[in-house]
Every structure is written in C-alpha cells, then in structure tokens.
Amino acid sequence: GSNVRLDMVYIPEGDFLMGSPENEAERGENEGPQHRVHESAFYMGKFPVTQAQWQAVAKLKKVKIDLKSEPSNFRGEDLPVERVSWFEAVEFCQRLSQHTGNHYRLPSEAEWEYACRAGTTTPFYFGETISTNQANYNRNYVYENGKKGEYREKTTSVGSFSANKFGLYDMHGNVWEWCQNYWHNNYSDAPTDGSSWTQGGDSDWRVCRGGSWVSDPENCRSARRSSDLPDDRIGGIGFRVVSAPPGSP
C-alpha cells in the first residue's frame, strides 16, 4: 500500500561451502568447520527492509506485538530500518504474510550466507578486500591490503553500492541483519540442508550477519557471525525477508 514496494530477488537452488577457511584473515573460530550445504531455491529481499516499508507494515493488523512506526535513529524513507528487535522483525514478517497471503520470514543463517556469497568463495562477494566505495562501514579500520576511505557515520540509502551476482544489495555493511537461528559456538553438527538451526545452541541469542555502518571491515565478511539478544534494539541491526517460490511445499 501507499505505493510502497518490496522487491524480491530469486535465489536459485545450489550448493556452497559455508564458513571460512582456516587461512582467511581475521577468521573467528565460530566460522568453522567449513561444511557443504545444499540450498533449495527461495526469494530474498533485494535490499534490507527500509523505513518506508516498515512504516507501511507497522500500520497493518497486529499479530502478536505492537510495532513503533519510527524506531530508527537515522531517519529517511529509503534508509534501512534499524533499532528493531528480533521479535519485532518476526512480527513484521507475520503481518506481511497475513496481509499478502504469502509466507515471509527471516532467513536462516545458511540462506543468508549462500545469498551473500552468490557463488563466490572470497571474504567479500567482490573479492579479497573491501573499500568504502563498495560498502558502508567504519573506514578507520582496513582489511588486509585495503585503504581507508570515507567514514559516513550513519546508514546510507539502500542500493547505494553495487549488487552481488544474485542482484542483492547491502549484504556487506550498512546494518547487521537478523537471522532465524539460535546461536551456536561453531558449525559442528550444523544442518546441511540450509534450514534454520534452532536445535541445541543458546536460545537466548539470535544470529546477526553482514556488519554495519559502524563495524570494522572484517566484521562485514561473508562468513562473519555475530549475535544479540532477541529483545535488544541496536542502532546497527536491521533485517531483510525471504519467501519460498510459488508451489513450494
């Protein structure tokens, strides 16, 4: 409604190696062991959810919890929504599903990394290092042979930088993105079918991916994992949605 669109990108079925190799710079122990995952096809939001999209959905019929119409610290219709909890992101998906008749949800951690990598195996989907011409992050730090650039000190409009090979924008930097998964300290016994890992682990914490405008560049790597409490509202955390293709079980 209100001429607000939610563009979704088709992510094809495929296999990928999840996690980082042991020789990747700034690698964390929680990024291994690397393991092969098979992903079924799905749709993913072309951009992180924007404030205009959030406001439109916040007006829809409540499912479980209330939503503030303007939670973000940095204001702008085409800026990503931030300062939203995991529970609020789930409520957004449930309201959107109820309104449209399509099922929307947060991505699993495996879906997120598969979509971010888009067939690449390097630390970032554009290569071995990162610059502030490619993503919005804290330029006071560099990754490997990278160079300092512009530190914007705020979120940027979605789609301000180049997309990956799947056509997704802002997978590195701008805002961390909530995933469905409970936190696990490593990938031992992780599912290999791309599903959300909510067995075992620490149910008090949820996974975040992608880094943010205030993150140093190593936190923006495709394999980088972080977590937060599901009821926290942090200025650097937003989300994007996924849905299954028509006709999927």
PDB file of C-alpha atoms in Angstrom:
ATOM      1  CA  GLY A   1       0.000   0.000   0.000  1.00  0.00           C
ATOM      2  CA  SER A   2       0.860   3.717  -0.242  1.00  0.00           C
ATOM      3  CA  ASN A   3       2.949   2.943  -3.357  1.00  0.00           C
ATOM      4  CA  VAL A   4       5.494   1.121  -1.181  1.00  0.00           C
ATOM      5  CA  ARG A   5       7.149  -1.827  -2.947  1.00  0.00           C
ATOM      6  CA  LEU A   6       9.026  -4.805  -1.566  1.00  0.00           C
ATOM      7  CA  ASP A   7      11.301  -6.107  -4.309  1.00  0.00           C
ATOM      8  CA  MET A   8      12.298  -9.759  -4.006  1.00  0.00           C
ATOM      9  CA  VAL A   9      15.149 -11.487  -5.864  1.00  0.00           C
ATOM     10  CA  TYR A  10      15.053 -15.134  -6.960  1.00  0.00           C
ATOM     11  CA  ILE A  11      17.925 -17.108  -5.400  1.00  0.00           C
ATOM     12  CA  PRO A  12      18.483 -20.340  -7.366  1.00  0.00           C
ATOM     13  CA  GLU A  13      18.986 -23.801  -5.898  1.00  0.00           C
ATOM     14  CA  GLY A  14      22.601 -24.771  -5.368  1.00  0.00           C
ATOM     15  CA  ASP A  15      25.417 -25.963  -3.121  1.00  0.00           C
ATOM     16  CA  PHE A  16      28.059 -23.920  -1.328  1.00  0.00           C
ATOM     17  CA  LEU A  17      30.805 -24.228   1.247  1.00  0.00           C
ATOM     18  CA  MET A  18      29.601 -22.467   4.397  1.00  0.00           C
ATOM     19  CA  GLY A  19      32.053 -20.849   6.796  1.00  0.00           C
ATOM     20  CA  SER A  20      35.578 -19.562   6.282  1.00  0.00           C
ATOM     21  CA  PRO A  21      38.822 -21.400   5.511  1.00  0.00           C
ATOM     22  CA  GLU A  22      41.372 -21.517   8.306  1.00  0.00           C
ATOM     23  CA  ASN A  23      43.718 -19.184   6.414  1.00  0.00           C
ATOM     24  CA  GLU A  24      41.187 -16.376   5.943  1.00  0.00           C
ATOM     25  CA  ALA A  25      42.382 -13.161   7.592  1.00  0.00           C
ATOM     26  CA  GLU A  26      40.580 -12.186  10.815  1.00  0.00           C
ATOM     27  CA  ARG A  27      38.735 -15.503  10.837  1.00  0.00           C
ATOM     28  CA  GLY A  28      36.812 -16.393  14.002  1.00  0.00           C
ATOM     29  CA  GLU A  29      36.725 -19.907  15.442  1.00  0.00           C
ATOM     30  CA  ASN A  30      32.926 -19.822  15.282  1.00  0.00           C
ATOM     31  CA  GLU A  31      33.144 -19.700  11.467  1.00  0.00           C
ATOM     32  CA  GLY A  32      34.122 -23.357  11.192  1.00  0.00           C
ATOM     33  CA  PRO A  33      34.333 -26.106  10.447  1.00  0.00           C
ATOM     34  CA  GLN A  34      33.539 -25.364   6.826  1.00  0.00           C
ATOM     35  CA  HIS A  35      30.808 -27.656   5.543  1.00  0.00           C
ATOM     36  CA  ARG A  36      28.906 -28.122   2.304  1.00  0.00           C
ATOM     37  CA  VAL A  37      25.265 -27.027   2.320  1.00  0.00           C
ATOM     38  CA  HIS A  38      22.573 -27.634  -0.272  1.00  0.00           C
ATOM     39  CA  GLU A  39      20.101 -24.772  -0.651  1.00  0.00           C
ATOM     40  CA  SER A  40      16.670 -25.011  -2.223  1.00  0.00           C
ATOM     41  CA  ALA A  41      15.543 -22.012  -4.269  1.00  0.00           C
ATOM     42  CA  PHE A  42      13.989 -19.075  -2.413  1.00  0.00           C
ATOM     43  CA  TYR A  43      13.281 -15.373  -2.759  1.00  0.00           C
ATOM     44  CA  MET A  44      15.129 -12.756  -0.716  1.00  0.00           C
ATOM     45  CA  GLY A  45      14.597  -9.035  -0.278  1.00  0.00           C
ATOM     46  CA  LYS A  46      16.629  -7.082  -2.792  1.00  0.00           C
ATOM     47  CA  PHE A  47      17.503  -4.625  -0.016  1.00  0.00           C
ATOM     48  CA  PRO A  48      17.342  -4.554   3.771  1.00  0.00           C
ATOM     49  CA  VAL A  49      13.834  -3.548   4.869  1.00  0.00           C
ATOM     50  CA  THR A  50      13.533   0.222   4.522  1.00  0.00           C
ATOM     51  CA  GLN A  51      11.844   2.655   6.866  1.00  0.00           C
ATOM     52  CA  ALA A  52       9.082   3.263   4.309  1.00  0.00           C
ATOM     53  CA  GLN A  53       8.395  -0.484   4.146  1.00  0.00           C
ATOM     54  CA  TRP A  54       8.497  -0.761   7.921  1.00  0.00           C
ATOM     55  CA  GLN A  55       6.030   2.084   8.374  1.00  0.00           C
ATOM     56  CA  ALA A  56       3.607   0.554   5.849  1.00  0.00           C
ATOM     57  CA  VAL A  57       3.648  -2.830   7.577  1.00  0.00           C
ATOM     58  CA  ALA A  58       3.500  -1.306  11.073  1.00  0.00           C
ATOM     59  CA  LYS A  59       0.042   0.035  10.109  1.00  0.00           C
ATOM     60  CA  LEU A  60      -1.251  -3.464   9.334  1.00  0.00           C
ATOM     61  CA  LYS A  61      -3.260  -5.618  11.723  1.00  0.00           C
ATOM     62  CA  LYS A  62      -1.295  -6.719  14.766  1.00  0.00           C
ATOM     63  CA  VAL A  63      -0.394 -10.421  15.052  1.00  0.00           C
ATOM     64  CA  LYS A  64       1.328 -10.669  18.450  1.00  0.00           C
ATOM     65  CA  ILE A  65       3.163  -7.484  19.450  1.00  0.00           C
ATOM     66  CA  ASP A  66       2.972  -3.745  18.810  1.00  0.00           C
ATOM     67  CA  LEU A  67       5.357  -2.056  16.375  1.00  0.00           C
ATOM     68  CA  LYS A  68       6.605   1.515  16.605  1.00  0.00           C
ATOM     69  CA  SER A  69       6.204   3.270  13.265  1.00  0.00           C
ATOM     70  CA  GLU A  70       9.527   5.156  13.506  1.00  0.00           C
ATOM     71  CA  PRO A  71      12.061   3.201  15.594  1.00  0.00           C
ATOM     72  CA  SER A  72      15.196   4.203  13.686  1.00  0.00           C
ATOM     73  CA  ASN A  73      17.931   6.534  14.885  1.00  0.00           C
ATOM     74  CA  PHE A  74      18.728   7.787  11.371  1.00  0.00           C
ATOM     75  CA  ARG A  75      15.556   8.907   9.582  1.00  0.00           C
ATOM     76  CA  GLY A  76      14.787   8.534   5.895  1.00  0.00           C
ATOM     77  CA  GLU A  77      12.286   6.531   3.853  1.00  0.00           C
ATOM     78  CA  ASP A  78      14.973   4.804   1.784  1.00  0.00           C
ATOM     79  CA  LEU A  79      17.324   4.197   4.724  1.00  0.00           C
ATOM     80  CA  PRO A  80      17.267   0.723   6.274  1.00  0.00           C
ATOM     81  CA  VAL A  81      15.129   0.407   9.368  1.00  0.00           C
ATOM     82  CA  GLU A  82      17.240  -0.144  12.491  1.00  0.00           C
ATOM     83  CA  ARG A  83      16.755  -0.278  16.229  1.00  0.00           C
ATOM     84  CA  VAL A  84      14.301  -3.147  15.783  1.00  0.00           C
ATOM     85  CA  SER A  85      14.448  -6.303  17.896  1.00  0.00           C
ATOM     86  CA  TRP A  86      14.395  -9.841  16.542  1.00  0.00           C
ATOM     87  CA  PHE A  87      10.861 -10.222  17.897  1.00  0.00           C
ATOM     88  CA  GLU A  88       9.770  -7.076  16.064  1.00  0.00           C
ATOM     89  CA  ALA A  89      11.358  -8.288  12.827  1.00  0.00           C
ATOM     90  CA  VAL A  90       9.391 -11.536  13.199  1.00  0.00           C
ATOM     91  CA  GLU A  91       6.193  -9.549  13.798  1.00  0.00           C
ATOM     92  CA  PHE A  92       6.887  -7.593  10.594  1.00  0.00           C
ATOM     93  CA  CYS A  93       7.132 -10.872   8.665  1.00  0.00           C
ATOM     94  CA  GLN A  94       3.937 -12.211  10.248  1.00  0.00           C
ATOM     95  CA  ARG A  95       1.940  -9.062   9.471  1.00  0.00           C
ATOM     96  CA  LEU A  96       3.221  -9.014   5.905  1.00  0.00           C
ATOM     97  CA  SER A  97       2.314 -12.696   5.494  1.00  0.00           C
ATOM     98  CA  GLN A  98      -1.150 -12.152   6.937  1.00  0.00           C
ATOM     99  CA  HIS A  99      -1.780  -9.178   4.663  1.00  0.00           C
ATOM    100  CA  THR A 100      -0.492 -10.658   1.386  1.00  0.00           C
ATOM    101  CA  GLY A 101      -1.291 -14.358   1.773  1.00  0.00           C
ATOM    102  CA  ASN A 102       2.368 -15.180   1.006  1.00  0.00           C
ATOM    103  CA  HIS A 103       4.686 -16.564   3.670  1.00  0.00           C
ATOM    104  CA  TYR A 104       7.513 -14.203   4.647  1.00  0.00           C
ATOM    105  CA  ARG A 105      10.117 -14.890   7.319  1.00  0.00           C
ATOM    106  CA  LEU A 106      13.662 -14.130   8.388  1.00  0.00           C
ATOM    107  CA  PRO A 107      16.386 -16.063   6.537  1.00  0.00           C
ATOM    108  CA  SER A 108      18.210 -18.974   8.050  1.00  0.00           C
ATOM    109  CA  GLU A 109      21.887 -18.302   8.629  1.00  0.00           C
ATOM    110  CA  ALA A 110      22.790 -20.668   5.780  1.00  0.00           C
ATOM    111  CA  GLU A 111      20.367 -18.942   3.388  1.00  0.00           C
ATOM    112  CA  TRP A 112      21.875 -15.599   4.302  1.00  0.00           C
ATOM    113  CA  GLU A 113      25.475 -16.675   3.632  1.00  0.00           C
ATOM    114  CA  TYR A 114      24.562 -18.529   0.433  1.00  0.00           C
ATOM    115  CA  ALA A 115      22.758 -15.445  -0.867  1.00  0.00           C
ATOM    116  CA  CYS A 116      25.577 -13.130   0.192  1.00  0.00           C
ATOM    117  CA  ARG A 117      28.318 -15.180  -1.445  1.00  0.00           C
ATOM    118  CA  ALA A 118      26.391 -15.620  -4.705  1.00  0.00           C
ATOM    119  CA  GLY A 119      28.824 -18.282  -5.862  1.00  0.00           C
ATOM    120  CA  THR A 120      31.994 -16.625  -4.516  1.00  0.00           C
ATOM    121  CA  THR A 121      34.479 -18.067  -2.011  1.00  0.00           C
ATOM    122  CA  THR A 122      36.411 -14.873  -1.162  1.00  0.00           C
ATOM    123  CA  PRO A 123      35.956 -12.935   2.104  1.00  0.00           C
ATOM    124  CA  PHE A 124      33.617 -10.494   0.329  1.00  0.00           C
ATOM    125  CA  TYR A 125      31.426 -11.066  -2.703  1.00  0.00           C
ATOM    126  CA  PHE A 126      33.522  -8.556  -4.631  1.00  0.00           C
ATOM    127  CA  GLY A 127      36.881 -10.096  -3.752  1.00  0.00           C
ATOM    128  CA  GLU A 128      39.677 -10.413  -1.220  1.00  0.00           C
ATOM    129  CA  THR A 129      39.281  -6.993   0.382  1.00  0.00           C
ATOM    130  CA  ILE A 130      36.794  -4.162   0.745  1.00  0.00           C
ATOM    131  CA  SER A 131      36.663  -0.388   0.267  1.00  0.00           C
ATOM    132  CA  THR A 132      34.199   2.307   1.255  1.00  0.00           C
ATOM    133  CA  ASN A 133      33.347   2.652  -2.442  1.00  0.00           C
ATOM    134  CA  GLN A 134      31.836  -0.838  -2.168  1.00  0.00           C
ATOM    135  CA  ALA A 135      30.088  -0.783   1.211  1.00  0.00           C
ATOM    136  CA  ASN A 136      29.203   1.406   4.195  1.00  0.00           C
ATOM    137  CA  TYR A 137      31.392   0.554   7.202  1.00  0.00           C
ATOM    138  CA  ASN A 138      33.864   2.166   9.616  1.00  0.00           C
ATOM    139  CA  ARG A 139      36.766   3.299   7.442  1.00  0.00           C
ATOM    140  CA  ASN A 140      39.009   3.894  10.487  1.00  0.00           C
ATOM    141  CA  TYR A 141      39.972   0.242  10.031  1.00  0.00           C
ATOM    142  CA  VAL A 142      41.239  -1.613   6.953  1.00  0.00           C
ATOM    143  CA  TYR A 143      41.123  -5.247   5.908  1.00  0.00           C
ATOM    144  CA  GLU A 144      44.300  -6.781   4.534  1.00  0.00           C
ATOM    145  CA  ASN A 145      45.503  -4.565   1.649  1.00  0.00           C
ATOM    146  CA  GLY A 146      42.511  -2.248   1.769  1.00  0.00           C
ATOM    147  CA  LYS A 147      42.746   1.521   2.103  1.00  0.00           C
ATOM    148  CA  LYS A 148      40.998   3.985   4.352  1.00  0.00           C
ATOM    149  CA  GLY A 149      38.175   5.825   2.646  1.00  0.00           C
ATOM    150  CA  GLU A 150      35.083   7.766   3.676  1.00  0.00           C
ATOM    151  CA  TYR A 151      33.504   7.172   7.088  1.00  0.00           C
ATOM    152  CA  ARG A 152      29.875   8.211   6.691  1.00  0.00           C
ATOM    153  CA  GLU A 153      28.998   7.727  10.386  1.00  0.00           C
ATOM    154  CA  LYS A 154      25.405   6.761   9.581  1.00  0.00           C
ATOM    155  CA  THR A 155      23.353   4.397   7.470  1.00  0.00           C
ATOM    156  CA  THR A 156      23.144   5.019   3.725  1.00  0.00           C
ATOM    157  CA  SER A 157      20.227   4.688   1.323  1.00  0.00           C
ATOM    158  CA  VAL A 158      19.699   1.085   0.297  1.00  0.00           C
ATOM    159  CA  GLY A 159      21.149   0.264  -3.102  1.00  0.00           C
ATOM    160  CA  SER A 160      23.898   2.891  -2.878  1.00  0.00           C
ATOM    161  CA  PHE A 161      26.583   0.330  -3.773  1.00  0.00           C
ATOM    162  CA  SER A 162      26.944  -2.429  -6.354  1.00  0.00           C
ATOM    163  CA  ALA A 163      24.859  -5.592  -6.082  1.00  0.00           C
ATOM    164  CA  ASN A 164      26.280  -9.095  -5.913  1.00  0.00           C
ATOM    165  CA  LYS A 165      25.799 -11.648  -8.715  1.00  0.00           C
ATOM    166  CA  PHE A 166      22.349 -12.584  -7.423  1.00  0.00           C
ATOM    167  CA  GLY A 167      21.254  -8.933  -7.560  1.00  0.00           C
ATOM    168  CA  LEU A 168      21.243  -8.320  -3.794  1.00  0.00           C
ATOM    169  CA  TYR A 169      22.402  -5.015  -2.318  1.00  0.00           C
ATOM    170  CA  ASP A 170      23.941  -4.079   1.036  1.00  0.00           C
ATOM    171  CA  MET A 171      24.867  -7.597   2.109  1.00  0.00           C
ATOM    172  CA  HIS A 172      28.149  -6.127   3.420  1.00  0.00           C
ATOM    173  CA  GLY A 173      27.816  -3.257   5.901  1.00  0.00           C
ATOM    174  CA  ASN A 174      25.088  -0.643   6.434  1.00  0.00           C
ATOM    175  CA  VAL A 175      23.125  -2.706   9.005  1.00  0.00           C
ATOM    176  CA  TRP A 176      23.583  -6.105  10.599  1.00  0.00           C
ATOM    177  CA  GLU A 177      20.713  -8.410   9.629  1.00  0.00           C
ATOM    178  CA  TRP A 178      18.756 -10.705  11.922  1.00  0.00           C
ATOM    179  CA  CYS A 179      18.559 -14.414  11.025  1.00  0.00           C
ATOM    180  CA  GLN A 180      16.241 -17.103  12.411  1.00  0.00           C
ATOM    181  CA  ASN A 181      18.976 -19.193  14.009  1.00  0.00           C
ATOM    182  CA  TYR A 182      19.761 -19.669  17.667  1.00  0.00           C
ATOM    183  CA  TRP A 183      23.413 -19.022  18.427  1.00  0.00           C
ATOM    184  CA  HIS A 184      25.859 -21.952  18.208  1.00  0.00           C
ATOM    185  CA  ASN A 185      29.547 -21.566  19.022  1.00  0.00           C
ATOM    186  CA  ASN A 186      30.623 -23.364  15.843  1.00  0.00           C
ATOM    187  CA  TYR A 187      29.261 -25.444  12.957  1.00  0.00           C
ATOM    188  CA  SER A 188      29.780 -28.885  14.495  1.00  0.00           C
ATOM    189  CA  ASP A 189      26.673 -30.935  13.599  1.00  0.00           C
ATOM    190  CA  ALA A 190      25.149 -27.998  11.699  1.00  0.00           C
ATOM    191  CA  PRO A 191      22.346 -28.897   9.245  1.00  0.00           C
ATOM    192  CA  THR A 192      23.413 -29.308   5.636  1.00  0.00           C
ATOM    193  CA  ASP A 193      20.046 -28.548   4.016  1.00  0.00           C
ATOM    194  CA  GLY A 194      20.009 -24.792   4.598  1.00  0.00           C
ATOM    195  CA  SER A 195      17.346 -24.968   7.304  1.00  0.00           C
ATOM    196  CA  SER A 196      17.251 -22.769  10.367  1.00  0.00           C
ATOM    197  CA  TRP A 197      19.356 -24.262  13.169  1.00  0.00           C
ATOM    198  CA  THR A 198      17.211 -23.976  16.289  1.00  0.00           C
ATOM    199  CA  GLN A 199      18.087 -27.332  17.865  1.00  0.00           C
ATOM    200  CA  GLY A 200      20.570 -27.059  20.723  1.00  0.00           C
ATOM    201  CA  GLY A 201      22.671 -23.932  20.901  1.00  0.00           C
ATOM    202  CA  ASP A 202      21.766 -20.934  23.044  1.00  0.00           C
ATOM    203  CA  SER A 203      18.105 -19.997  22.598  1.00  0.00           C
ATOM    204  CA  ASP A 204      18.689 -16.724  24.466  1.00  0.00           C
ATOM    205  CA  TRP A 205      20.659 -15.348  21.494  1.00  0.00           C
ATOM    206  CA  ARG A 206      19.938 -14.898  17.776  1.00  0.00           C
ATOM    207  CA  VAL A 207      22.374 -14.730  14.870  1.00  0.00           C
ATOM    208  CA  CYS A 208      23.165 -11.473  13.028  1.00  0.00           C
ATOM    209  CA  ARG A 209      25.059 -11.236   9.737  1.00  0.00           C
ATOM    210  CA  GLY A 210      26.695  -8.700   7.431  1.00  0.00           C
ATOM    211  CA  GLY A 211      28.251  -5.973   9.572  1.00  0.00           C
ATOM    212  CA  SER A 212      27.076  -2.368   9.742  1.00  0.00           C
ATOM    213  CA  TRP A 213      27.957   1.271   9.157  1.00  0.00           C
ATOM    214  CA  VAL A 214      29.877   1.342  12.449  1.00  0.00           C
ATOM    215  CA  SER A 215      31.609  -2.043  12.021  1.00  0.00           C
ATOM    216  CA  ASP A 216      35.233  -2.536  11.091  1.00  0.00           C
ATOM    217  CA  PRO A 217      35.609  -4.241   7.695  1.00  0.00           C
ATOM    218  CA  GLU A 218      36.468  -7.723   8.980  1.00  0.00           C
ATOM    219  CA  ASN A 219      33.004  -7.835  10.542  1.00  0.00           C
ATOM    220  CA  CYS A 220      31.491  -7.348   7.081  1.00  0.00           C
ATOM    221  CA  ARG A 221      32.931 -10.583   5.641  1.00  0.00           C
ATOM    222  CA  SER A 222      30.554 -13.149   4.110  1.00  0.00           C
ATOM    223  CA  ALA A 223      31.426 -15.716   6.801  1.00  0.00           C
ATOM    224  CA  ARG A 224      31.405 -13.374   9.790  1.00  0.00           C
ATOM    225  CA  ARG A 225      28.976 -14.384  12.548  1.00  0.00           C
ATOM    226  CA  SER A 226      27.631 -12.300  15.409  1.00  0.00           C
ATOM    227  CA  SER A 227      24.700 -12.498  17.801  1.00  0.00           C
ATOM    228  CA  ASP A 228      22.476 -10.393  20.010  1.00  0.00           C
ATOM    229  CA  LEU A 229      19.630 -10.805  22.463  1.00  0.00           C
ATOM    230  CA  PRO A 230      16.325 -11.082  20.568  1.00  0.00           C
ATOM    231  CA  ASP A 231      14.696  -8.248  22.512  1.00  0.00           C
ATOM    232  CA  ASP A 232      17.584  -5.790  22.011  1.00  0.00           C
ATOM    233  CA  ARG A 233      17.114  -2.761  19.764  1.00  0.00           C
ATOM    234  CA  ILE A 234      20.559  -1.810  18.474  1.00  0.00           C
ATOM    235  CA  GLY A 235      21.243   1.086  16.107  1.00  0.00           C
ATOM    236  CA  GLY A 236      23.266  -1.134  13.799  1.00  0.00           C
ATOM    237  CA  ILE A 237      20.767  -4.001  13.370  1.00  0.00           C
ATOM    238  CA  GLY A 238      18.054  -4.316  10.726  1.00  0.00           C
ATOM    239  CA  PHE A 239      16.872  -7.256   8.621  1.00  0.00           C
ATOM    240  CA  ARG A 240      15.621  -8.485   5.270  1.00  0.00           C
ATOM    241  CA  VAL A 241      12.949 -11.044   4.462  1.00  0.00           C
ATOM    242  CA  VAL A 242      12.787 -14.277   2.463  1.00  0.00           C
ATOM    243  CA  SER A 243       9.935 -16.289   0.961  1.00  0.00           C
ATOM    244  CA  ALA A 244       9.561 -19.587  -0.875  1.00  0.00           C
ATOM    245  CA  PRO A 245       8.868 -19.770  -4.619  1.00  0.00           C
ATOM    246  CA  PRO A 246       5.223 -20.362  -5.626  1.00  0.00           C
ATOM    247  CA  GLY A 247       4.270 -24.017  -5.449  1.00  0.00           C
ATOM    248  CA  SER A 248       6.934 -24.910  -2.891  1.00  0.00           C
ATOM    249  CA  PRO A 249       5.871 -27.281  -0.098  1.00  0.00           C
TER     250      PRO A 249
END
